[in-house]
Short mmCIF file of C-alpha atoms in Angstrom, two decimals:
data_model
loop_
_atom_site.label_atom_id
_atom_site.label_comp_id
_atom_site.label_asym_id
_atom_site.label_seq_id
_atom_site.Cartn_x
_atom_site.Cartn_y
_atom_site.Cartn_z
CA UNK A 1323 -57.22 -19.78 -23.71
CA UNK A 1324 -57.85 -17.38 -20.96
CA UNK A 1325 -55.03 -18.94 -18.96
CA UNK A 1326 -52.62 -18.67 -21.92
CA UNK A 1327 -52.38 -15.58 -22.62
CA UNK A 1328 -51.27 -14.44 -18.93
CA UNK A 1329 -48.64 -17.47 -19.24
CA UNK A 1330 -47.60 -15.88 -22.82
CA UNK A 1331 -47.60 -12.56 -21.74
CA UNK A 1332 -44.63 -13.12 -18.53
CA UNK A 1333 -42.99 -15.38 -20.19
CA UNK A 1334 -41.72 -13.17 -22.92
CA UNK A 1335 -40.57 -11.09 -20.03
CA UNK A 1336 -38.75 -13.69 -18.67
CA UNK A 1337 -37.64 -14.94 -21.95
CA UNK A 1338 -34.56 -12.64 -22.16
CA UNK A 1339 -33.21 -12.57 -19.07
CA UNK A 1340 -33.20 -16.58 -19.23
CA UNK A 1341 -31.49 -16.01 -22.40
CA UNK A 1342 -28.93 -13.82 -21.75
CA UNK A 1343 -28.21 -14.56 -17.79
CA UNK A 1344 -29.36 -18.27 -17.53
CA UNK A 1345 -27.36 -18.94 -20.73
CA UNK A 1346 -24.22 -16.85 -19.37
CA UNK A 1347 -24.17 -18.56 -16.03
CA UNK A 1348 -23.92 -21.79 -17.46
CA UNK A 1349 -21.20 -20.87 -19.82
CA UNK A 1350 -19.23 -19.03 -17.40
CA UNK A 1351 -19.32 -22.19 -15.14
CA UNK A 1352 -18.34 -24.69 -17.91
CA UNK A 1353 -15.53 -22.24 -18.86
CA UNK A 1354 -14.34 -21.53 -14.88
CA UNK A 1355 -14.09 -25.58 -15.27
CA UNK A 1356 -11.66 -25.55 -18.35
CA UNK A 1357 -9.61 -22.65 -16.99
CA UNK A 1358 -9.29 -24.50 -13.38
CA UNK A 1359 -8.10 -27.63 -15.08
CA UNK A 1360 -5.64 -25.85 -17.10
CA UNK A 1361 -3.69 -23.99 -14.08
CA UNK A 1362 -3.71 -27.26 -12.28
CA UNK A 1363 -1.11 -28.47 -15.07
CA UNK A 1364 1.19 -25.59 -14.29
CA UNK A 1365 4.46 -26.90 -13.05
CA UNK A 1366 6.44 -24.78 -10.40
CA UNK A 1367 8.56 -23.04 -10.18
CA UNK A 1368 12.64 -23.23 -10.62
CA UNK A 1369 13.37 -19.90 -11.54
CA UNK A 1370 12.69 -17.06 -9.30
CA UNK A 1371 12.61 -14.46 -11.99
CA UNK A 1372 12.92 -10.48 -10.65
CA UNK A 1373 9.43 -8.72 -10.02
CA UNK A 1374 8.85 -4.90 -9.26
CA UNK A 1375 6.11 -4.33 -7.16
CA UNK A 1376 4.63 -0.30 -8.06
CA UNK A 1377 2.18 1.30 -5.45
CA UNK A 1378 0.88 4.26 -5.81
CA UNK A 1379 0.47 6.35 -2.22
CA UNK A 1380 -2.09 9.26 -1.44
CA UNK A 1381 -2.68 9.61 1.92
CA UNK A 1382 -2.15 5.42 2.42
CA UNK A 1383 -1.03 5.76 6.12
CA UNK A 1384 -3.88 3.88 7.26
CA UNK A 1385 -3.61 0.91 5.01
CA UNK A 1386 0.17 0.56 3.87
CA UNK A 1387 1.26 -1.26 6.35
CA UNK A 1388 -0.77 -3.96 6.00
CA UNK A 1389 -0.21 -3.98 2.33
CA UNK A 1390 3.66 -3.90 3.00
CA UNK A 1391 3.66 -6.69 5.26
CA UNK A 1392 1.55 -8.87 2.77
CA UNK A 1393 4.37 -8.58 0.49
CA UNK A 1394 7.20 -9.58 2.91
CA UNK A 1395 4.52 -12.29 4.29
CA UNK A 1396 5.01 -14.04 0.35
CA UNK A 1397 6.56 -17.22 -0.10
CA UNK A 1398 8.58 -16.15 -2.90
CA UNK A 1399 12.24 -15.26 -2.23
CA UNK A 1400 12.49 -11.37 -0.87
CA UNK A 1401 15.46 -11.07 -3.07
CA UNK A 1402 13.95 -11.55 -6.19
CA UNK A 1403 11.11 -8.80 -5.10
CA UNK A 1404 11.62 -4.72 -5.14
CA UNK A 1405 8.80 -2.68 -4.25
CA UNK A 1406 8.28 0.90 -5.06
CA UNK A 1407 6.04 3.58 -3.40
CA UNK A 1408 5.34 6.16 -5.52
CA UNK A 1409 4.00 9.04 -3.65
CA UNK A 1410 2.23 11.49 -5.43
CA UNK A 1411 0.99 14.86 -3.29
CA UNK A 1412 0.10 12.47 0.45
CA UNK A 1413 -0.04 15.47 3.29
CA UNK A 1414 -0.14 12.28 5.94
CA UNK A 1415 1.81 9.97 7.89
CA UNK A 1416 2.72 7.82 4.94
CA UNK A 1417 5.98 8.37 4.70
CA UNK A 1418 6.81 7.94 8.18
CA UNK A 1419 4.85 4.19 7.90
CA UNK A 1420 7.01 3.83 5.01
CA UNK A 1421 10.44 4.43 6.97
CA UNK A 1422 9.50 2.53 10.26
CA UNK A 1423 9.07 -0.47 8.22
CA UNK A 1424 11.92 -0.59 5.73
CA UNK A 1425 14.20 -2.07 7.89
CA UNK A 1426 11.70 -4.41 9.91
CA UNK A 1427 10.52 -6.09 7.46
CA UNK A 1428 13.63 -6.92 4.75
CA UNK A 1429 12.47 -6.15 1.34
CA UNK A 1430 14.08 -3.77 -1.30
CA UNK A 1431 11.37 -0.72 -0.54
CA UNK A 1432 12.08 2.15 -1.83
CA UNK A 1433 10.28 5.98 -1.78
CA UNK A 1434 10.05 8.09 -4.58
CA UNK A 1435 7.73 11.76 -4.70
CA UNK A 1436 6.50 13.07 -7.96
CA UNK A 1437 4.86 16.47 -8.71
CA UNK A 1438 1.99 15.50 -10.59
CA UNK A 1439 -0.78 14.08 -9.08
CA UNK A 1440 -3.06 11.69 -9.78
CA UNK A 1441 -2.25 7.80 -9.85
CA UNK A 1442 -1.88 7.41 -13.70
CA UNK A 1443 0.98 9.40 -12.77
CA UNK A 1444 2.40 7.60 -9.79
CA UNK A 1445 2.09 4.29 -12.15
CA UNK A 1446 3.84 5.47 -14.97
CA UNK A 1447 6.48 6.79 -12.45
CA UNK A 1448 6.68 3.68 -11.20
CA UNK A 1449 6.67 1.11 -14.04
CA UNK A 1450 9.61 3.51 -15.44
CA UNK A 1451 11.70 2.85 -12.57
CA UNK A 1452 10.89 -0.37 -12.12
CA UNK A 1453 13.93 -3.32 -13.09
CA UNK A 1454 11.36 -6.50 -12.49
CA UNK A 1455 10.94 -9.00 -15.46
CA UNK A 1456 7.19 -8.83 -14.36
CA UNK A 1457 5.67 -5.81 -13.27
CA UNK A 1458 3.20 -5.81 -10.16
CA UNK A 1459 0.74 -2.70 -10.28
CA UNK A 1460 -1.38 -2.78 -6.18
CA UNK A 1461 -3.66 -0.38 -4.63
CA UNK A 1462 -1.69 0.66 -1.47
CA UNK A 1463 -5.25 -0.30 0.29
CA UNK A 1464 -4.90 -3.65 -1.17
CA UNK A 1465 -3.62 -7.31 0.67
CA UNK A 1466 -1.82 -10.30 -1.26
CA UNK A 1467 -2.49 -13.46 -0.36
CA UNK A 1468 1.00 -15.40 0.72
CA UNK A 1469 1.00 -17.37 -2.29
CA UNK A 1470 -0.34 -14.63 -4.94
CA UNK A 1471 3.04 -13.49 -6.18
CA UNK A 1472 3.89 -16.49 -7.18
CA UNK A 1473 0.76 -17.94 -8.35
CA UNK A 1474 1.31 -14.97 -11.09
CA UNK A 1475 4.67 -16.01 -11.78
CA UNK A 1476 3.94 -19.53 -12.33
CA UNK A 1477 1.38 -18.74 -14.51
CA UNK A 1478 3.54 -16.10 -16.85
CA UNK A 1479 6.30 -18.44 -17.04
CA UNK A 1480 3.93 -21.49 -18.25
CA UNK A 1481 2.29 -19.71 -20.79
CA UNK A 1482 5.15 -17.51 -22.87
CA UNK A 1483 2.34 -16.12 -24.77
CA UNK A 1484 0.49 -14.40 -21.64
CA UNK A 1485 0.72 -10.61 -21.81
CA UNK A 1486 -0.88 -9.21 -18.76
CA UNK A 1487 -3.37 -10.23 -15.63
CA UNK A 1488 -5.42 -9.59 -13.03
CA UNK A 1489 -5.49 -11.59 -9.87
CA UNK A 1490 -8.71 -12.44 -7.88
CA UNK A 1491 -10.16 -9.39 -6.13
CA UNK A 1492 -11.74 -10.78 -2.49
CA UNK A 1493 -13.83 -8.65 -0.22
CA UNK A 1494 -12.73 -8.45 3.13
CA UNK A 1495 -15.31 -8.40 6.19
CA UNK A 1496 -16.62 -5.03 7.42
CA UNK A 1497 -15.06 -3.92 10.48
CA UNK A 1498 -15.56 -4.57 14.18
CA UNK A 1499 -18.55 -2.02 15.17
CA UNK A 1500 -19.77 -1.97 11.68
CA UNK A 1501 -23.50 -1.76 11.11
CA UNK A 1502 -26.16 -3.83 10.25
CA UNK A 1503 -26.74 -2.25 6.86
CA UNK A 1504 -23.04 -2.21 5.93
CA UNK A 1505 -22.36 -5.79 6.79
CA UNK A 1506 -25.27 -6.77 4.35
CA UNK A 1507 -23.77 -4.68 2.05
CA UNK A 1508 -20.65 -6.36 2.63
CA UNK A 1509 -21.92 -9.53 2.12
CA UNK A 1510 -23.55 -8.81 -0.75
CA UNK A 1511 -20.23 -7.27 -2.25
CA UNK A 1512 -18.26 -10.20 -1.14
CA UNK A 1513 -20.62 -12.49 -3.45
CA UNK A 1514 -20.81 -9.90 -6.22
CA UNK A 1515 -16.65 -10.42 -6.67
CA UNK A 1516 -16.44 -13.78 -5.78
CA UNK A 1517 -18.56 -15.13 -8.80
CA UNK A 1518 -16.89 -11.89 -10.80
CA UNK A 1519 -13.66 -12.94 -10.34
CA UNK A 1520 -13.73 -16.66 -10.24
CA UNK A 1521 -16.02 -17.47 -12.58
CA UNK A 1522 -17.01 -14.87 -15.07
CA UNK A 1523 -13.27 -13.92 -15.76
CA UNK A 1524 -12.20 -16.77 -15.82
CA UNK A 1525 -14.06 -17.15 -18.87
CA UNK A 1526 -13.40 -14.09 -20.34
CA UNK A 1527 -9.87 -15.72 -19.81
CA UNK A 1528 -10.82 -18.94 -21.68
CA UNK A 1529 -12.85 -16.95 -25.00
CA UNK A 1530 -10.14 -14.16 -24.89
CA UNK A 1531 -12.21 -11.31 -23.96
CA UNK A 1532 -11.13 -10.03 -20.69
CA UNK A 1533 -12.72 -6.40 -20.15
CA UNK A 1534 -10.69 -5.09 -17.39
CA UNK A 1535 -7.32 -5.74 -16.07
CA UNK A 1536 -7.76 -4.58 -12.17
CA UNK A 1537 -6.32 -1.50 -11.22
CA UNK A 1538 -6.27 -3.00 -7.75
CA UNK A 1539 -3.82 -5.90 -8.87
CA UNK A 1540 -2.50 -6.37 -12.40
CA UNK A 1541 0.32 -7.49 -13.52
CA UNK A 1542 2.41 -7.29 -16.93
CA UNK A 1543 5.12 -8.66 -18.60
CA UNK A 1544 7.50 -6.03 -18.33
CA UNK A 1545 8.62 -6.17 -22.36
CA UNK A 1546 4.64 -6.04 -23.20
CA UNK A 1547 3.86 -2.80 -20.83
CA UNK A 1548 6.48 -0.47 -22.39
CA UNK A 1549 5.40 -0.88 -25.84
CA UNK A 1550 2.36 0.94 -24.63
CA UNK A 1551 1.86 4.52 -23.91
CA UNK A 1552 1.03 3.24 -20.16
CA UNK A 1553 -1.49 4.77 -18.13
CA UNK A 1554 -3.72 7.80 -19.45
CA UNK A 1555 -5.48 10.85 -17.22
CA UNK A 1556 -7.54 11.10 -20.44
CA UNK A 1557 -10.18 8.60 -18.50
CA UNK A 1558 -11.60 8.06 -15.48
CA UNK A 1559 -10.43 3.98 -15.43
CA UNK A 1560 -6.76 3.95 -16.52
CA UNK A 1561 -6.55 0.25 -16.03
CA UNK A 1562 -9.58 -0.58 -18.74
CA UNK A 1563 -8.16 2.26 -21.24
CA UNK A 1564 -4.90 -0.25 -20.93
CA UNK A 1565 -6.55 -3.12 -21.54
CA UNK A 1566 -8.10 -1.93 -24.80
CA UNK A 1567 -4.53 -0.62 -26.07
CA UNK A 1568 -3.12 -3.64 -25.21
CA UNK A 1569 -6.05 -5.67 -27.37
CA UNK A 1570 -4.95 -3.01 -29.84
CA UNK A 1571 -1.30 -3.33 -29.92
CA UNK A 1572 -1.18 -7.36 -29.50
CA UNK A 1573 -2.45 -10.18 -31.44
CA UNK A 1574 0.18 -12.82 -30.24
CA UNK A 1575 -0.29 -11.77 -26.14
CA UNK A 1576 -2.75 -13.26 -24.33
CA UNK A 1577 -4.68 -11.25 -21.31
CA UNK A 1578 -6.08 -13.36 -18.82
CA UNK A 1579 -7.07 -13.75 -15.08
CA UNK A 1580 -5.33 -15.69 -12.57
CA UNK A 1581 -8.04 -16.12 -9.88
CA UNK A 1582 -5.58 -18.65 -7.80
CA UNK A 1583 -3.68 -15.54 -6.97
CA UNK A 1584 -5.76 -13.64 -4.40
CA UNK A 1585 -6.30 -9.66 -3.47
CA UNK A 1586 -8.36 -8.32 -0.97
CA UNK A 1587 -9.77 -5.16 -0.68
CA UNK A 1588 -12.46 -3.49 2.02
CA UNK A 1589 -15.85 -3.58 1.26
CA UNK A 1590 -17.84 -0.33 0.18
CA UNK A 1591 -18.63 2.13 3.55
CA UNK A 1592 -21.68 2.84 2.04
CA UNK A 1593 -24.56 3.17 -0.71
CA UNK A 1594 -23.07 6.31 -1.63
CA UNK A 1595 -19.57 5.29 -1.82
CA UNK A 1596 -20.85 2.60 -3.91
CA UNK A 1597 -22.82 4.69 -6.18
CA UNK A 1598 -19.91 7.13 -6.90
CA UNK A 1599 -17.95 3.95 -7.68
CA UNK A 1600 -19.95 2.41 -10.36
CA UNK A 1601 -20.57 5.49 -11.70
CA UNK A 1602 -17.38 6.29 -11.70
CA UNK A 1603 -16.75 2.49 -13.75
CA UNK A 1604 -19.81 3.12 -15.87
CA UNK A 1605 -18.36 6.31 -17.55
CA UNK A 1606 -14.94 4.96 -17.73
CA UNK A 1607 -16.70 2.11 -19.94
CA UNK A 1608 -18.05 5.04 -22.45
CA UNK A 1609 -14.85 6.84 -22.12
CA UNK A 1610 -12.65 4.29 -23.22
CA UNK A 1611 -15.11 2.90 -25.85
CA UNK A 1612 -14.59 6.45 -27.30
CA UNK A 1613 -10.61 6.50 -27.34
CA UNK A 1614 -10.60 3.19 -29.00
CA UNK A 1615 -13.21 3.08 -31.53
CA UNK A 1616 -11.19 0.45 -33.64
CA UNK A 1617 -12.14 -2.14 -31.53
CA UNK A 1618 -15.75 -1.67 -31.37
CA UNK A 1619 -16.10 -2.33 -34.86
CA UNK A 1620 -15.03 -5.73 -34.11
CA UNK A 1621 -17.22 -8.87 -35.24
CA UNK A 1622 -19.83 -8.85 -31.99
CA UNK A 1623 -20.82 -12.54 -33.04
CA UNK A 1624 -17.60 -14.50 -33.07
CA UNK A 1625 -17.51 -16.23 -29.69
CA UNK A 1626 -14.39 -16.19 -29.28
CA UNK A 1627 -11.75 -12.87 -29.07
CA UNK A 1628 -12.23 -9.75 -27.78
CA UNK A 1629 -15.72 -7.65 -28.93
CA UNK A 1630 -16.42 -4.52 -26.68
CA UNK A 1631 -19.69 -3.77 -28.72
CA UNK A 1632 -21.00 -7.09 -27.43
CA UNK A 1633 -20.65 -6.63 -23.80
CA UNK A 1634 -22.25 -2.52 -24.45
CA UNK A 1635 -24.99 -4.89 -26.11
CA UNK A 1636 -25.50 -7.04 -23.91
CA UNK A 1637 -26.16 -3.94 -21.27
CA UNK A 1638 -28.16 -2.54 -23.64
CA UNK A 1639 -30.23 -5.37 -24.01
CA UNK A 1640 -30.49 -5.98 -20.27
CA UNK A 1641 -31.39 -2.55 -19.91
CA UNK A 1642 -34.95 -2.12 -21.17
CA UNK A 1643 -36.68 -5.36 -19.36
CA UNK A 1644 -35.15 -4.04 -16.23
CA UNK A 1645 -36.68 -0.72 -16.93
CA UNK A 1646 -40.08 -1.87 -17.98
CA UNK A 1647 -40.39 -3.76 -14.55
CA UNK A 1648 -39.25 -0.79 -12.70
CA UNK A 1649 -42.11 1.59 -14.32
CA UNK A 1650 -44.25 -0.71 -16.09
CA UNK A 1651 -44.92 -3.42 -13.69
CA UNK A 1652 -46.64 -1.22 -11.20
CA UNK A 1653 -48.84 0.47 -14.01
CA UNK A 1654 -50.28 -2.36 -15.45
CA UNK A 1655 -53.22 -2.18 -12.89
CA UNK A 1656 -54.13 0.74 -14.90
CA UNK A 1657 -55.05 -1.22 -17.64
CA UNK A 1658 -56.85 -3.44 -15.99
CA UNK A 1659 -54.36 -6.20 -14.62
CA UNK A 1660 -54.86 -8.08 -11.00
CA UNK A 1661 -52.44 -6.78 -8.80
CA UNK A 1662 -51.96 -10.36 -7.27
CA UNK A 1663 -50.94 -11.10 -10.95
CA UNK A 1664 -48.50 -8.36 -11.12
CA UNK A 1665 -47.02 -9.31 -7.58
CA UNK A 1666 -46.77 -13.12 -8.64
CA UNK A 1667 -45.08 -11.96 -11.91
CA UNK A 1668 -42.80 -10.07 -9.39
CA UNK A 1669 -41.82 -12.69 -7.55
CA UNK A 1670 -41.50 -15.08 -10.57
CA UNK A 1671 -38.89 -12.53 -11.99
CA UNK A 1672 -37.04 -12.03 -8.57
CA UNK A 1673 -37.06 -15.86 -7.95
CA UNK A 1674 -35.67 -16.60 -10.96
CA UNK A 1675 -32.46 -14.12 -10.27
CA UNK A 1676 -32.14 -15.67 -6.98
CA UNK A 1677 -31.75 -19.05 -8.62
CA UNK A 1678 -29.17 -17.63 -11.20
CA UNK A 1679 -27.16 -16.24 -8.07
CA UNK A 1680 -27.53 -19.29 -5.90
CA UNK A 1681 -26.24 -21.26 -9.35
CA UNK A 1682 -22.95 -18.54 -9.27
CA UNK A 1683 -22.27 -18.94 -6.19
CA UNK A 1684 -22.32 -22.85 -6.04
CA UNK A 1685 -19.93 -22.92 -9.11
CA UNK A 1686 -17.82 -20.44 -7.01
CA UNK A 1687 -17.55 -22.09 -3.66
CA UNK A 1688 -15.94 -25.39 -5.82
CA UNK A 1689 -13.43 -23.30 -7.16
CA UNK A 1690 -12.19 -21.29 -4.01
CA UNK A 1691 -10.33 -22.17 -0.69
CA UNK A 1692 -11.20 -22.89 3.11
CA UNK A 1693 -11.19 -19.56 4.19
CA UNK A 1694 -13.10 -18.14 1.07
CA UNK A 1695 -15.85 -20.90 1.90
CA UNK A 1696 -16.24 -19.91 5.46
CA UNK A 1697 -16.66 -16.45 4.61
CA UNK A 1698 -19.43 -17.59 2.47
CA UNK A 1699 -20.78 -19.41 4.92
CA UNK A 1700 -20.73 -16.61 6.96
CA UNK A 1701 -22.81 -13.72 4.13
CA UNK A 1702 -25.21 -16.23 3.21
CA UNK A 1703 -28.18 -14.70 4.96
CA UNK A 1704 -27.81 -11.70 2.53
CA UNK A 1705 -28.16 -14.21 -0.54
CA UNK A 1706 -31.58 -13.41 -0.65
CA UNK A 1707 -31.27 -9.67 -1.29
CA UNK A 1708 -28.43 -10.41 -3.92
CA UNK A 1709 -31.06 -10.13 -7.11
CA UNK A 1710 -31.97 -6.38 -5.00
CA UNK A 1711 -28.43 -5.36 -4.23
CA UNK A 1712 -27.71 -6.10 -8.63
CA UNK A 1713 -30.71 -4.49 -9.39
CA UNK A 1714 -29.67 -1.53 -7.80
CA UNK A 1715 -26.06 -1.75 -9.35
CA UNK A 1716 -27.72 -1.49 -12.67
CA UNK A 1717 -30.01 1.92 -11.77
CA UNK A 1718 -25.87 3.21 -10.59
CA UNK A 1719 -24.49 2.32 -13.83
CA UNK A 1720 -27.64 3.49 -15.69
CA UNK A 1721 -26.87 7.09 -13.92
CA UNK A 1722 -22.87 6.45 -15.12
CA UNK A 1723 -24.16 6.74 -18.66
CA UNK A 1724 -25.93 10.21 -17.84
CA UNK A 1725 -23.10 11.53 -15.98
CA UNK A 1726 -20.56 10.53 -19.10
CA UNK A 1727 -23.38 12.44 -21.19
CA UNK A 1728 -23.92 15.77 -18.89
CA UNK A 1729 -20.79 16.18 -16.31
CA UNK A 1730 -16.80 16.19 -16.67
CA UNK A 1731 -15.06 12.95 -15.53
CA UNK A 1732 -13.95 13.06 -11.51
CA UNK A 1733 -12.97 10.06 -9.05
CA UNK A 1734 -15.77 11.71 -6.42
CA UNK A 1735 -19.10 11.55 -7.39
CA UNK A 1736 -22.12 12.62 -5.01
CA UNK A 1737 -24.86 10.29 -4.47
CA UNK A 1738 -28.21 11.45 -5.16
CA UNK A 1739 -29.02 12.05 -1.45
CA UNK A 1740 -25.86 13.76 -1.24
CA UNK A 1741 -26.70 15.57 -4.29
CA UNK A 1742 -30.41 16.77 -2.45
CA UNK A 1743 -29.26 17.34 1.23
CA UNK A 1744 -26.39 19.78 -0.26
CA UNK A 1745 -29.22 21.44 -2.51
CA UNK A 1746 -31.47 21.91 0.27
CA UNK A 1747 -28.96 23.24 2.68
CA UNK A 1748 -27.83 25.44 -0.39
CA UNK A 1749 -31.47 26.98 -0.25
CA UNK A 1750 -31.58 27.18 3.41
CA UNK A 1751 -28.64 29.40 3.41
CA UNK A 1752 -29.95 31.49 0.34
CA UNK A 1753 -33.22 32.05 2.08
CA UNK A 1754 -32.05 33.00 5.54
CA UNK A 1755 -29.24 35.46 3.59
CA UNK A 1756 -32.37 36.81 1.61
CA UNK A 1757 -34.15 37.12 4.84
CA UNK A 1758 -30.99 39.12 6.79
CA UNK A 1759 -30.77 41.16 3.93
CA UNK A 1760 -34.40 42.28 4.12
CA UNK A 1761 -34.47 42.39 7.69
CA UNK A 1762 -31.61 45.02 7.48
CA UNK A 1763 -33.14 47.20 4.70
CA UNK A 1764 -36.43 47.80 7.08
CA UNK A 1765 -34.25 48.79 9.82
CA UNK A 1766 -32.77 51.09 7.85
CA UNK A 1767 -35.79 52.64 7.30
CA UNK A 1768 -35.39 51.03 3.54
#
């Protein structure tokens, strides 16, 4: 009996996260299946239909090139593509990027300036001037794949009853010169978005409940996007606020992923860019819940169709083991528990993550290409810090949820370190002011 009760004891404790994750994982994987065999039915193309291409530039002069030249590197027809930059307040060299490669590289590009700023703004700019059938919306520090455009374009004109996507979002390497820490952290991004984007959304696809249509690389049918009121300021993540009003306004469109249609981005520069980022996600998730309360009074047990309450249950749930074996785990020597107990619970937990992410990953490296594979090859090593590097994503959104509670919504958000060092230096400078201003009272006698 003695030996029971320990077993009883860590297995409830283990008993949700098998629930929830191991059951997800498996799902997710079954459903990438359905969705891969599906696209594989798609026939091509013998239409080129128009497409507008909106990108939003602030300050892009070190990454819209690259992003231009991925769109005259596609292998659909140049003709049928126009791409619009829609600047909105850049004090750089974008603009002169912009005209040096107009002419070199033969696509329809064309420069607009607005006076607001903000990219909701340089969207909605966009998408009104835009004359596509489909409408592209990229990061200007985003790369297509060759094939990507059409990918999308195949897909939209197989299934009349698809609304919107998001392409796959891949991590790119870190730099030449980059550091030890950041090329784990790379790595460990690289993983995070591969199994996001070509697994887990591809079942969101297959049930219908997409969360998030990529503000890096979405695209939308162009008759669908202007019965919307397009992209809000009102929230920090425009491109989830669409998705909901688009749940809201549609019953016969579809939103989906197409994860054969590739985007990549670069990787996080560090733990504090990647806190202000999730943080920055985490709110948008409360904020948007908030502007569209219709939809979170949706059925949370139907399987199938979209149910933002269950996903902001699911967290919920998630939440409190997480935080019990943050604080608890450590405190239950106090009460009269083994520490070689606690640590083997410890690694029992963190081994069992592992697993889950080694059981991701193997469903994603079926479902992507040569190069994707070899990159995976390559951030393997890091695999075993992947249970770590989520862990810590979940104390980043946990702090998301304060900040929607206690600050106003920004883009920038300090780090906690950040957040200290500026404090102290703050109180540095207060003292040694109090200090000169004491100093000069005595010698005047004060």
């Amino acid at each position: 009996m003695n030996h029971i009760a320990p077993l009883v004891f860590w297995g409830i404790w283990l008993f949700v996260p098998a629930l929830i994750d191991g059951v997800t994982a498996v799902a997710s994987l079954a459903g990438a299946l359905l969705i891969r065999l599906r696209a594989r039915r798609r026939p091509p193309l013998c239409f080129y239909p128009l497409v507008s291409i909106v990108v939003p530039v602030y300050n892009s002069g070190r990454t819209l090139a690259a992003c231009l030249r991925s769109f005259a590197a596609q292998d659909y027809p140049r003709r049928r593509m126009e791409v619009l930059l829609i600047n909105n307040g850049s004090s750089d060299d974008s603009f002169a990027v912009y005209a040096r490669l107009q002419q070199e590289l033969g696509l329809t590009i064309q420069w607009h300036s607005i006076a607001n700023k903000g990219k909701a703004w340089a969207l909605n700019a966009g998408i009104h001037l835009a004359h596509g059938q489909y409408i592209f919306n990229i990061d200007s520090d985003t790369v297509l794949a060759p094939d990507a455009v059409r990918r999308v374009v195949e897909a939209f004109e197989a299934e009349p009853d698809l609304g919107a996507v998001t392409g796959a979002i891949r991590v790119l390497p870190p730099p030449p010169g980059a550091t030890w820490k950041q090329r784990v952290l790379a790595g460990c991004e690289f993983m995070e978005y591969l199994t996001a984007f070509h697994i887990g959304r591809e079942h969101q696809t297959l049930m219908g409940n997409l969360y998030t249509l990529s503000g890096a690389f979405s695209v939308f049918r162009r008759d669908v996007l202007l019965q919307t009121f397009l992209y809000s300021q009102a929230t920090v993540t425009e491109d989830t606020d669409l998705t909901f009003e688009l749940y809201e306004r549609f019953r016969d469109r579809r939103i989906g992923s197409v994860s054969a249609a590739v985007a990549y981005v670069h990787p996080v520069e560090s733990l504090g860019a990647l806190y202000a980022q999730r943080v920055r996600w985490q709110r948008g998730q409360l904020e948007v819940s908030a502007r569209h309360s219709a939809l979170l009074r949706r059925g949370v047990l139907r399987l199938r169709g979209f149910a933002p309450a269950r996903t902001l249950i699911i967290d919920h749930t998630l939440a409190f083991p997480r935080l019990v074996w943050t604080f608890l785990l450590p405190a239950l020597t106090a009460f009269g528990y083994e520490p070689r107990l606690i640590v083997g619970a410890g690694i029992a937990i963190y081994a069992f993550y592992l697993a889950i992410d080694g059981l991701w990953l193997a469903g994603g490296w079926v479902h992507v290409d040569r190069a994707a594979r070899g990159h995976l090859r390559a951030v393997l090593p890091p695999l075993v810090l992947l249970p770590l590097y989520r862990m810590l994503i979940f104390w980043f959104r946990l702090s998301g949820f304060l900040h929607a509670v206690a600050e106003p919504g920004a883009w920038r958000v300090q780090d906690p370190v950040t957040q200290v060092r500026v404090g102290l230096a703050s109180l540095r400078y207060q003292a040694r002011a109090t200090l000169r201003r004491a100093a000069a009272h005595l010698r005047h006698g004060g």
